[in-house]
Amino acid sequence: MWRGWWLAIAALLAPIATVDGGSALHISDFHQDNDYSPMNGDISFYCHNSTHGTRLGDYGDYMCDAPKSLVMNALNAASRINPTPKYIFWTGDNVPHINNTLYNSSDVVRNIQQTTAQLNATFPNVSKIFPVLGNHDYWPSNGFPDQQNPVYKGAFDQWKHWIGDQAESTFLKGGYYKYSLDSKTTLLALNTNLYYNEDGYFPNFTNPADPADQFAFMEQELSNATKNGQFVHIVAHIAPGVFDRTANFTWLRPDYNKRFIDIAVRYSNVIKWMLFGHHHTDTFHIVKVSN
Ligand SMILES: *[C@@H]1O[C@H](CO)[C@@H](O)[C@H](O)[C@H]1NC(C)=O
Ligand SMILES: *[C@@H]1O[C@H](CO)[C@@H](O)[C@H](O)[C@H]1NC(C)=O
Ligand SMILES: *[C@@H]1O[C@H](CO)[C@@H](O)[C@H](O)[C@H]1NC(C)=O
Ligand SMILES: *[C@@H]1O[C@H](CO)[C@@H](O)[C@H](O)[C@H]1NC(C)=O
Ligand SMILES: *[C@@H]1O[C@H](CO)[C@@H](O)[C@H](O)[C@H]1NC(C)=O
Ligand SMILES: *[C@@H]1O[C@H](CO)[C@@H](O)[C@H](O)[C@H]1NC(C)=O
Ligand SMILES: *[C@@H]1O[C@H](CO)[C@@H](O)[C@H](O)[C@H]1NC(C)=O
Ligand SMILES: *[C@@H]1O[C@H](CO)[C@@H](O)[C@H](O)[C@H]1NC(C)=O
Ligand SMILES: [Zn+2]
Ligand SMILES: [Zn+2]
């Protein structure tokens, strides 16, 4: 289950693609672990220092999350290839896969601050950086609520210089926002962790039919784009649809999964593409529009 977390970084940094007449860098799932110990790491304990520790790789170990050295190496490599992408899409999962007893929500916000500062420093000339939260970017992990909490607030305070003050109300309520990329194109940056089948907050949602009113927001924006002849890009952490590597498995709860795909199909004329993280592998999906 732990294999290949860090290997995913190299793969996920690869897509430097052309978008809206410029280049775009997609980064995801750094899961940066400051407690990775190359001198005395224990692979049965997240490669943290312990009495069973051994000498591990300076840039990470296949069994564990990414140390800072690997994250910086990957960011520097991306910046050497293209120091000024038009857009950077950053699809979450910054916090390592560690036991909930080993951290708290202040640690989550601190981890987000660390990666934000690393990106900001590596790409000083890029202002269009669009982050979303991953299912690990919460305490307890996978516990996303549909109401205000210190993580949404802490992330928003870090990111408002990129995503703008107008994102505040939706971000503080549900960790999602829109951003007008240009007169023809809107970005919807969504929090699909609310739909994750492991979201521990699910029983307490105020509006379980539409957590944080995000579906209504999507539909309103997509409907508006249709009327105005505009296009929409969608980014989020967890993708709808099936996960290729496990038979008949969807990450999202079946009813939320269906609703998301139904919306994507209904507005397929205005949605140019959707970009996600979470898989730790490169995958490409085509949404079937009609039978
Ligand atoms: C690492 O763990 C060993 C044994 O538990 C301990 O003696 C040592 O102080 C720890 N080192 C650090 C840097 O935490
Ligand atoms: C997390 O740590 C607690 C306390 O040490 C332990 O009871 C629990 O089993 C651990 N959970 C996992 C998933 O390792
Ligand atoms: C989180 O844990 C740190 C120690 O690791 C502690 O200093 C801090 O007060 C804790 N914050 C919360 C909100 O519990
Ligand atoms: C981002 O970098 C600029 C300099 O390029 C610096 O002034 C600013 O404080 C940095 N912001 C964050 C959040 O690290
Ligand atoms: C950012 O822009 C400044 C001013 O044009 C330039 O001196 C600097 O080298 C650029 N940095 C990067 C990393 O592109
Ligand atoms: C949900 O609400 C109940 C009742 O207030 C509370 O006991 C429980 O801890 C809450 N669960 C979560 C995940 O917040
Ligand atoms: C709908 O589009 C119009 C025209 O671009 C804009 O003024 C309005 O704010 C949009 N409404 C929403 C909810 O996006
Ligand atoms: C896949 O899962 C769905 C929903 O749980 C179920 O209805 C269907 O029979 C399953 N298909 C296969 C091939 O197992
Ligand atoms: Zn991840
Ligand atoms: Zn994830």
Short mmCIF file of C-alpha atoms and ligand atoms in Angstrom, two decimals:
data_model
loop_
_atom_site.label_atom_id
_atom_site.label_comp_id
_atom_site.label_asym_id
_atom_site.label_seq_id
_atom_site.Cartn_x
_atom_site.Cartn_y
_atom_site.Cartn_z
CA MET A 1 0.00 0.00 0.00
CA TRP A 2 2.90 2.40 0.64
CA ARG A 3 4.92 1.56 -2.42
CA GLY A 4 5.68 4.24 -4.90
CA TRP A 5 4.34 7.37 -3.20
CA TRP A 6 7.47 9.31 -3.97
CA LEU A 7 8.00 7.79 -7.36
CA ALA A 8 4.70 9.36 -8.32
CA ILE A 9 6.23 12.81 -8.05
CA ALA A 10 8.47 12.36 -11.06
CA ALA A 11 5.52 11.14 -13.09
CA LEU A 12 3.16 13.86 -11.91
CA LEU A 13 5.61 16.62 -12.73
CA ALA A 14 5.86 15.46 -16.30
CA PRO A 15 2.78 17.07 -17.84
CA ILE A 16 3.95 20.47 -19.04
CA ALA A 17 1.27 20.89 -21.64
CA THR A 18 -0.10 23.67 -23.79
CA VAL A 19 -3.24 25.31 -22.38
CA ASP A 20 -5.03 28.40 -23.71
CA GLY A 21 -2.04 29.41 -25.78
CA GLY A 22 0.49 29.00 -22.96
CA SER A 23 2.15 26.22 -21.02
CA ALA A 24 0.80 24.65 -17.85
CA LEU A 25 2.58 22.73 -15.13
CA HIS A 26 0.60 20.19 -13.13
CA ILE A 27 2.00 19.14 -9.77
CA SER A 28 0.33 16.87 -7.24
CA ASP A 29 0.63 14.59 -4.24
CA PHE A 30 3.97 15.68 -2.82
CA HIS A 31 3.09 14.22 0.62
CA GLN A 32 6.20 15.95 1.91
CA ASP A 33 7.44 14.38 5.14
CA ASN A 34 9.87 16.49 7.14
CA ASP A 35 10.44 13.56 9.52
CA TYR A 36 11.88 11.35 6.78
CA SER A 37 15.22 10.24 8.19
CA PRO A 38 17.89 9.26 5.64
CA MET A 39 20.41 8.49 8.39
CA ASN A 40 18.19 6.34 10.62
CA GLY A 41 14.81 5.77 8.92
CA ASP A 42 12.45 2.89 9.76
CA ILE A 43 10.54 1.68 6.69
CA SER A 44 7.89 0.13 8.95
CA PHE A 45 7.37 3.54 10.59
CA TYR A 46 7.07 6.02 7.67
CA CYS A 47 10.90 6.13 7.35
CA HIS A 48 10.97 8.22 10.51
CA ASN A 49 13.80 7.93 12.98
CA SER A 50 13.40 4.94 15.32
CA THR A 51 15.36 2.25 17.13
CA HIS A 52 14.89 0.04 14.03
CA GLY A 53 16.17 2.69 11.64
CA THR A 54 18.74 2.14 8.88
CA ARG A 55 20.53 4.26 6.30
CA LEU A 56 18.04 5.21 3.56
CA GLY A 57 18.25 7.13 0.29
CA ASP A 58 18.96 10.84 0.51
CA TYR A 59 16.13 11.47 -1.99
CA GLY A 60 13.59 9.07 -0.51
CA ASP A 61 12.69 5.42 -0.22
CA TYR A 62 10.21 3.45 -2.30
CA MET A 63 8.25 2.49 0.85
CA CYS A 64 7.72 6.03 2.15
CA ASP A 65 6.64 9.59 1.46
CA ALA A 66 8.83 12.26 -0.12
CA PRO A 67 11.54 14.07 1.83
CA LYS A 68 12.14 17.77 1.22
CA SER A 69 15.22 16.96 -0.88
CA LEU A 70 13.06 15.13 -3.44
CA VAL A 71 10.38 17.83 -3.54
CA MET A 72 12.96 20.56 -4.10
CA ASN A 73 14.77 18.47 -6.71
CA ALA A 74 11.51 17.96 -8.60
CA LEU A 75 10.47 21.63 -8.39
CA ASN A 76 13.91 22.83 -9.48
CA ALA A 77 13.88 20.41 -12.41
CA ALA A 78 10.45 21.69 -13.49
CA SER A 79 11.63 25.30 -13.23
CA ARG A 80 14.75 24.54 -15.28
CA ILE A 81 12.56 23.09 -18.05
CA ASN A 82 10.11 25.98 -17.93
CA PRO A 83 10.59 28.79 -15.38
CA THR A 84 7.45 30.64 -16.47
CA PRO A 85 4.50 28.37 -17.22
CA LYS A 86 1.34 30.38 -17.83
CA TYR A 87 -0.50 28.36 -15.21
CA ILE A 88 0.48 26.00 -12.42
CA PHE A 89 -2.24 23.59 -11.29
CA TRP A 90 -1.45 22.10 -7.89
CA THR A 91 -3.90 19.33 -7.05
CA GLY A 92 -3.20 18.72 -3.38
CA ASP A 93 -2.11 16.01 -0.94
CA ASN A 94 0.74 17.80 0.75
CA VAL A 95 0.53 16.09 4.13
CA PRO A 96 2.25 12.68 4.50
CA HIS A 97 0.40 9.38 4.95
CA ILE A 98 0.97 9.26 8.69
CA ASN A 99 -1.16 8.16 11.62
CA ASN A 100 -3.66 10.83 12.74
CA THR A 101 -2.15 10.58 16.24
CA LEU A 102 1.13 12.04 14.92
CA TYR A 103 -0.19 15.43 13.77
CA ASN A 104 -3.01 17.96 14.09
CA SER A 105 -4.68 20.71 12.06
CA SER A 106 -1.92 23.25 12.84
CA ASP A 107 0.56 20.78 11.35
CA VAL A 108 -1.61 20.54 8.21
CA VAL A 109 -1.60 24.32 7.82
CA ARG A 110 2.15 24.44 8.45
CA ASN A 111 2.74 21.77 5.81
CA ILE A 112 0.63 23.73 3.30
CA GLN A 113 2.63 26.85 4.17
CA GLN A 114 5.87 25.01 3.50
CA THR A 115 4.85 23.80 0.04
CA THR A 116 3.30 27.19 -0.80
CA ALA A 117 6.57 28.91 0.06
CA GLN A 118 8.60 26.36 -1.96
CA LEU A 119 6.42 26.90 -5.04
CA ASN A 120 6.43 30.65 -4.60
CA ALA A 121 10.22 30.68 -4.31
CA THR A 122 10.82 28.29 -7.23
CA PHE A 123 8.43 30.10 -9.59
CA PRO A 124 8.77 33.75 -8.51
CA ASN A 125 7.56 34.98 -11.90
CA VAL A 126 4.39 32.89 -12.03
CA SER A 127 1.34 34.48 -10.44
CA LYS A 128 -1.33 32.13 -11.80
CA ILE A 129 -0.93 29.25 -9.37
CA PHE A 130 -4.13 27.37 -8.57
CA PRO A 131 -4.14 25.01 -5.59
CA VAL A 132 -6.82 22.66 -4.31
CA LEU A 133 -6.89 20.53 -1.17
CA GLY A 134 -6.21 16.78 -1.23
CA ASN A 135 -7.85 14.22 1.04
CA HIS A 136 -4.70 14.20 3.20
CA ASP A 137 -4.73 17.97 3.64
CA TYR A 138 -6.98 17.80 6.66
CA TRP A 139 -6.93 16.58 10.23
CA PRO A 140 -8.07 13.89 10.69
CA SER A 141 -7.22 12.82 7.13
CA ASN A 142 -10.33 12.37 4.94
CA GLY A 143 -12.43 14.36 7.42
CA PHE A 144 -13.57 17.24 5.19
CA PRO A 145 -16.52 19.22 6.59
CA ASP A 146 -19.04 21.38 4.75
CA GLN A 147 -18.46 24.33 7.04
CA GLN A 148 -15.79 26.68 8.32
CA ASN A 149 -12.75 25.15 10.01
CA PRO A 150 -9.11 26.12 10.71
CA VAL A 151 -7.76 24.23 7.68
CA TYR A 152 -9.95 26.02 5.09
CA LYS A 153 -9.09 29.32 6.79
CA GLY A 154 -5.38 28.55 7.04
CA ALA A 155 -5.16 27.43 3.41
CA PHE A 156 -7.15 30.42 2.17
CA ASP A 157 -4.89 32.85 3.99
CA GLN A 158 -1.90 31.25 2.25
CA TRP A 159 -3.47 31.16 -1.16
CA LYS A 160 -5.56 34.32 -1.44
CA HIS A 161 -2.70 36.17 -3.17
CA TRP A 162 -3.09 33.63 -5.99
CA ILE A 163 -6.81 32.81 -6.02
CA GLY A 164 -8.18 36.23 -5.03
CA ASP A 165 -10.39 37.60 -2.27
CA GLN A 166 -13.54 36.81 -4.26
CA ALA A 167 -12.85 33.11 -3.55
CA GLU A 168 -13.26 33.63 0.19
CA SER A 169 -16.89 32.70 0.82
CA THR A 170 -16.89 29.40 -1.10
CA PHE A 171 -13.41 28.47 0.09
CA LEU A 172 -14.19 28.99 3.78
CA LYS A 173 -17.44 27.06 3.48
CA GLY A 174 -16.27 24.16 1.32
CA GLY A 175 -12.67 24.55 0.13
CA TYR A 176 -13.62 25.38 -3.48
CA TYR A 177 -13.56 28.44 -5.75
CA LYS A 178 -13.75 29.83 -9.26
CA TYR A 179 -11.24 32.02 -11.04
CA SER A 180 -11.70 33.91 -14.27
CA LEU A 181 -8.65 32.98 -16.38
CA ASP A 182 -9.63 35.32 -19.20
CA SER A 183 -12.77 36.73 -20.80
CA LYS A 184 -13.58 33.34 -22.37
CA THR A 185 -12.45 30.88 -19.71
CA THR A 186 -13.35 30.15 -16.10
CA LEU A 187 -11.48 27.75 -13.84
CA LEU A 188 -13.54 25.77 -11.31
CA ALA A 189 -11.24 24.52 -8.55
CA LEU A 190 -13.31 22.01 -6.60
CA ASN A 191 -13.08 20.09 -3.35
CA THR A 192 -14.06 16.55 -4.37
CA ASN A 193 -12.76 15.27 -1.01
CA LEU A 194 -16.27 16.08 0.22
CA TYR A 195 -17.52 13.23 -2.01
CA TYR A 196 -14.81 10.73 -1.07
CA ASN A 197 -16.21 7.41 0.10
CA GLU A 198 -13.90 7.64 3.15
CA ASP A 199 -14.88 11.16 4.17
CA GLY A 200 -15.36 10.73 7.91
CA TYR A 201 -17.46 13.88 8.21
CA PHE A 202 -20.14 12.51 5.88
CA PRO A 203 -22.71 11.63 8.64
CA ASN A 204 -22.64 15.23 9.81
CA PHE A 205 -23.05 17.09 6.53
CA THR A 206 -25.54 19.95 6.85
CA ASN A 207 -26.76 19.24 3.32
CA PRO A 208 -25.88 15.65 2.43
CA ALA A 209 -27.59 15.95 -0.97
CA ASP A 210 -25.13 18.66 -1.94
CA PRO A 211 -22.28 19.11 0.57
CA ALA A 212 -21.23 22.77 0.84
CA ASP A 213 -23.60 23.47 -2.10
CA GLN A 214 -20.77 22.66 -4.47
CA PHE A 215 -22.88 20.86 -7.07
CA ALA A 216 -25.23 23.84 -7.24
CA PHE A 217 -22.20 26.09 -7.70
CA MET A 218 -20.85 23.89 -10.52
CA GLU A 219 -24.20 23.82 -12.29
CA GLN A 220 -24.69 27.55 -11.97
CA GLU A 221 -21.22 28.32 -13.32
CA LEU A 222 -21.52 25.81 -16.16
CA SER A 223 -24.96 27.02 -17.09
CA ASN A 224 -23.73 30.60 -17.08
CA ALA A 225 -20.72 29.69 -19.24
CA THR A 226 -23.06 28.00 -21.71
CA LYS A 227 -25.22 31.12 -21.96
CA ASN A 228 -22.21 33.40 -22.30
CA GLY A 229 -20.35 31.25 -24.85
CA GLN A 230 -17.47 30.65 -22.44
CA PHE A 231 -15.36 27.61 -21.59
CA VAL A 232 -14.62 25.99 -18.25
CA HIS A 233 -11.63 24.05 -16.95
CA ILE A 234 -12.06 21.91 -13.83
CA VAL A 235 -9.37 20.94 -11.35
CA ALA A 236 -9.79 18.90 -8.17
CA HIS A 237 -7.94 16.29 -6.17
CA ILE A 238 -10.04 13.11 -6.47
CA ALA A 239 -11.42 12.19 -9.87
CA PRO A 240 -14.92 10.84 -10.49
CA GLY A 241 -15.29 7.60 -12.41
CA VAL A 242 -13.59 4.27 -11.81
CA PHE A 243 -10.04 3.76 -10.59
CA ASP A 244 -8.28 1.77 -13.28
CA ARG A 245 -6.24 -0.38 -10.95
CA THR A 246 -9.06 -1.80 -8.80
CA ALA A 247 -11.98 -3.56 -10.49
CA ASN A 248 -15.28 -1.69 -10.38
CA PHE A 249 -14.08 0.78 -7.76
CA THR A 250 -14.96 4.47 -7.55
CA TRP A 251 -13.26 6.80 -5.07
CA LEU A 252 -16.41 8.86 -4.72
CA ARG A 253 -19.64 7.69 -3.11
CA PRO A 254 -21.80 6.23 -5.90
CA ASP A 255 -24.50 8.91 -5.76
CA TYR A 256 -21.99 11.79 -5.74
CA ASN A 257 -19.98 10.05 -8.45
CA LYS A 258 -23.05 9.76 -10.65
CA ARG A 259 -24.07 13.35 -10.06
CA PHE A 260 -20.61 14.64 -10.92
CA ILE A 261 -20.45 12.63 -14.14
CA ASP A 262 -24.00 13.58 -15.10
CA ILE A 263 -23.04 17.26 -14.78
CA ALA A 264 -19.84 16.71 -16.79
CA VAL A 265 -21.83 15.01 -19.54
CA ARG A 266 -24.57 17.62 -19.58
CA TYR A 267 -22.04 20.45 -19.94
CA SER A 268 -19.52 18.62 -22.09
CA ASN A 269 -19.79 21.37 -24.71
CA VAL A 270 -18.25 23.95 -22.40
CA ILE A 271 -15.88 21.84 -20.28
CA LYS A 272 -12.53 21.72 -22.07
CA TRP A 273 -10.78 19.38 -19.66
CA MET A 274 -10.69 18.18 -16.06
CA LEU A 275 -7.43 17.62 -14.17
CA PHE A 276 -7.03 15.60 -10.98
CA GLY A 277 -4.40 14.17 -8.63
CA HIS A 278 -4.74 11.39 -6.04
CA HIS A 279 -3.97 8.36 -8.26
CA HIS A 280 -0.18 8.58 -7.95
CA THR A 281 -0.04 7.23 -11.49
CA ASP A 282 -0.56 8.80 -14.89
CA THR A 283 -4.05 7.96 -16.13
CA PHE A 284 -6.26 9.41 -18.82
CA HIS A 285 -10.03 9.01 -18.86
CA ILE A 286 -12.59 9.81 -21.50
CA VAL A 287 -16.10 10.60 -20.28
CA LYS A 288 -18.63 9.00 -22.60
CA VAL A 289 -21.25 11.56 -23.56
CA SER A 290 -23.87 9.40 -25.24
CA ASN A 291 -24.63 5.78 -25.96
C1 LIG B 1 16.67 8.83 16.66
O1 LIG B 1 16.23 7.74 17.42
C2 LIG B 1 17.20 7.32 18.33
C3 LIG B 1 16.70 6.00 18.96
O2 LIG B 1 15.32 6.06 19.26
C4 LIG B 1 17.45 8.43 19.35
O3 LIG B 1 18.42 8.03 20.28
C5 LIG B 1 17.93 9.66 18.61
O4 LIG B 1 18.05 10.75 19.51
C6 LIG B 1 16.96 10.05 17.52
N1 LIG B 1 17.53 11.09 16.71
C7 LIG B 1 16.84 12.13 16.34
C8 LIG B 1 17.56 13.10 15.45
O5 LIG B 1 15.68 12.30 16.67
C1 LIG B 2 -2.38 4.99 15.07
O1 LIG B 2 -1.76 5.11 16.32
C2 LIG B 2 -2.60 4.69 17.41
C3 LIG B 2 -1.91 5.01 18.71
O2 LIG B 2 -0.56 4.63 18.67
C4 LIG B 2 -2.89 3.20 17.25
O3 LIG B 2 -3.76 2.77 18.26
C5 LIG B 2 -3.56 2.97 15.88
O4 LIG B 2 -3.74 1.59 15.64
C6 LIG B 2 -2.71 3.55 14.74
N1 LIG B 2 -3.46 3.46 13.51
C7 LIG B 2 -2.92 3.00 12.39
C8 LIG B 2 -3.81 2.97 11.18
O5 LIG B 2 -1.76 2.64 12.32
C1 LIG B 3 -0.42 20.65 17.32
O1 LIG B 3 0.72 19.96 17.80
C2 LIG B 3 1.81 20.83 18.11
C3 LIG B 3 2.97 19.96 18.54
O2 LIG B 3 3.31 19.06 17.54
C4 LIG B 3 1.40 21.78 19.21
O3 LIG B 3 2.45 22.69 19.44
C5 LIG B 3 0.16 22.55 18.79
O4 LIG B 3 -0.30 23.35 19.85
C6 LIG B 3 -0.95 21.59 18.37
N1 LIG B 3 -2.05 22.36 17.85
C7 LIG B 3 -3.31 22.03 18.06
C8 LIG B 3 -4.34 22.90 17.42
O5 LIG B 3 -3.61 21.09 18.75
C1 LIG B 4 6.59 34.86 -2.42
O1 LIG B 4 7.81 35.35 -2.97
C2 LIG B 4 7.93 36.76 -2.91
C3 LIG B 4 9.23 37.15 -3.60
O2 LIG B 4 9.31 36.56 -4.87
C4 LIG B 4 7.94 37.20 -1.46
O3 LIG B 4 7.96 38.61 -1.40
C5 LIG B 4 6.67 36.68 -0.77
O4 LIG B 4 6.74 36.95 0.60
C6 LIG B 4 6.54 35.18 -0.97
N1 LIG B 4 5.26 34.74 -0.41
C7 LIG B 4 5.14 33.59 0.25
C8 LIG B 4 3.77 33.26 0.73
O5 LIG B 4 6.07 32.82 0.45
C1 LIG B 5 12.15 36.28 -12.71
O1 LIG B 5 12.14 37.53 -13.39
C2 LIG B 5 13.26 38.35 -13.10
C3 LIG B 5 13.04 39.71 -13.76
O2 LIG B 5 12.73 39.53 -15.11
C4 LIG B 5 14.53 37.67 -13.58
O3 LIG B 5 15.65 38.45 -13.23
C5 LIG B 5 14.63 36.31 -12.87
O4 LIG B 5 15.76 35.60 -13.38
C6 LIG B 5 13.38 35.48 -13.09
N1 LIG B 5 13.47 34.26 -12.27
C7 LIG B 5 13.11 33.07 -12.73
C8 LIG B 5 13.32 31.90 -11.82
O5 LIG B 5 12.59 32.92 -13.80
C1 LIG B 6 -20.87 14.28 14.27
O1 LIG B 6 -21.78 14.80 15.21
C2 LIG B 6 -21.90 14.03 16.38
C3 LIG B 6 -23.01 14.61 17.21
O2 LIG B 6 -22.80 15.98 17.41
C4 LIG B 6 -20.56 14.02 17.11
O3 LIG B 6 -20.63 13.22 18.26
C5 LIG B 6 -19.48 13.46 16.17
O4 LIG B 6 -18.22 13.56 16.80
C6 LIG B 6 -19.46 14.22 14.87
N1 LIG B 6 -18.56 13.55 13.97
C7 LIG B 6 -17.66 14.22 13.25
C8 LIG B 6 -16.79 13.41 12.32
O5 LIG B 6 -17.51 15.42 13.34
C1 LIG B 7 -22.76 34.97 -15.21
O1 LIG B 7 -22.18 35.65 -16.31
C2 LIG B 7 -22.32 37.06 -16.28
C3 LIG B 7 -21.75 37.63 -17.56
O2 LIG B 7 -20.42 37.17 -17.77
C4 LIG B 7 -21.61 37.60 -15.03
O3 LIG B 7 -21.79 38.98 -14.95
C5 LIG B 7 -22.19 36.92 -13.79
O4 LIG B 7 -21.47 37.33 -12.65
C6 LIG B 7 -22.10 35.44 -13.91
N1 LIG B 7 -22.74 34.80 -12.79
C7 LIG B 7 -22.19 33.77 -12.13
C8 LIG B 7 -22.97 33.21 -11.02
O5 LIG B 7 -21.11 33.30 -12.44
C1 LIG B 8 -20.02 -2.63 -10.02
O1 LIG B 8 -20.57 -1.91 -8.92
C2 LIG B 8 -21.93 -1.55 -9.10
C3 LIG B 8 -22.33 -0.63 -7.94
O2 LIG B 8 -21.86 -1.11 -6.72
C4 LIG B 8 -22.79 -2.81 -9.20
O3 LIG B 8 -24.12 -2.46 -9.40
C5 LIG B 8 -22.29 -3.64 -10.38
O4 LIG B 8 -22.98 -4.84 -10.44
C6 LIG B 8 -20.79 -3.92 -10.26
N1 LIG B 8 -20.32 -4.54 -11.50
C7 LIG B 8 -19.47 -5.56 -11.49
C8 LIG B 8 -19.05 -6.05 -12.85
O5 LIG B 8 -19.06 -6.10 -10.49
ZN ZN B 9 -1.89 11.37 -2.62
ZN ZN B 10 -5.28 11.74 -2.36
#
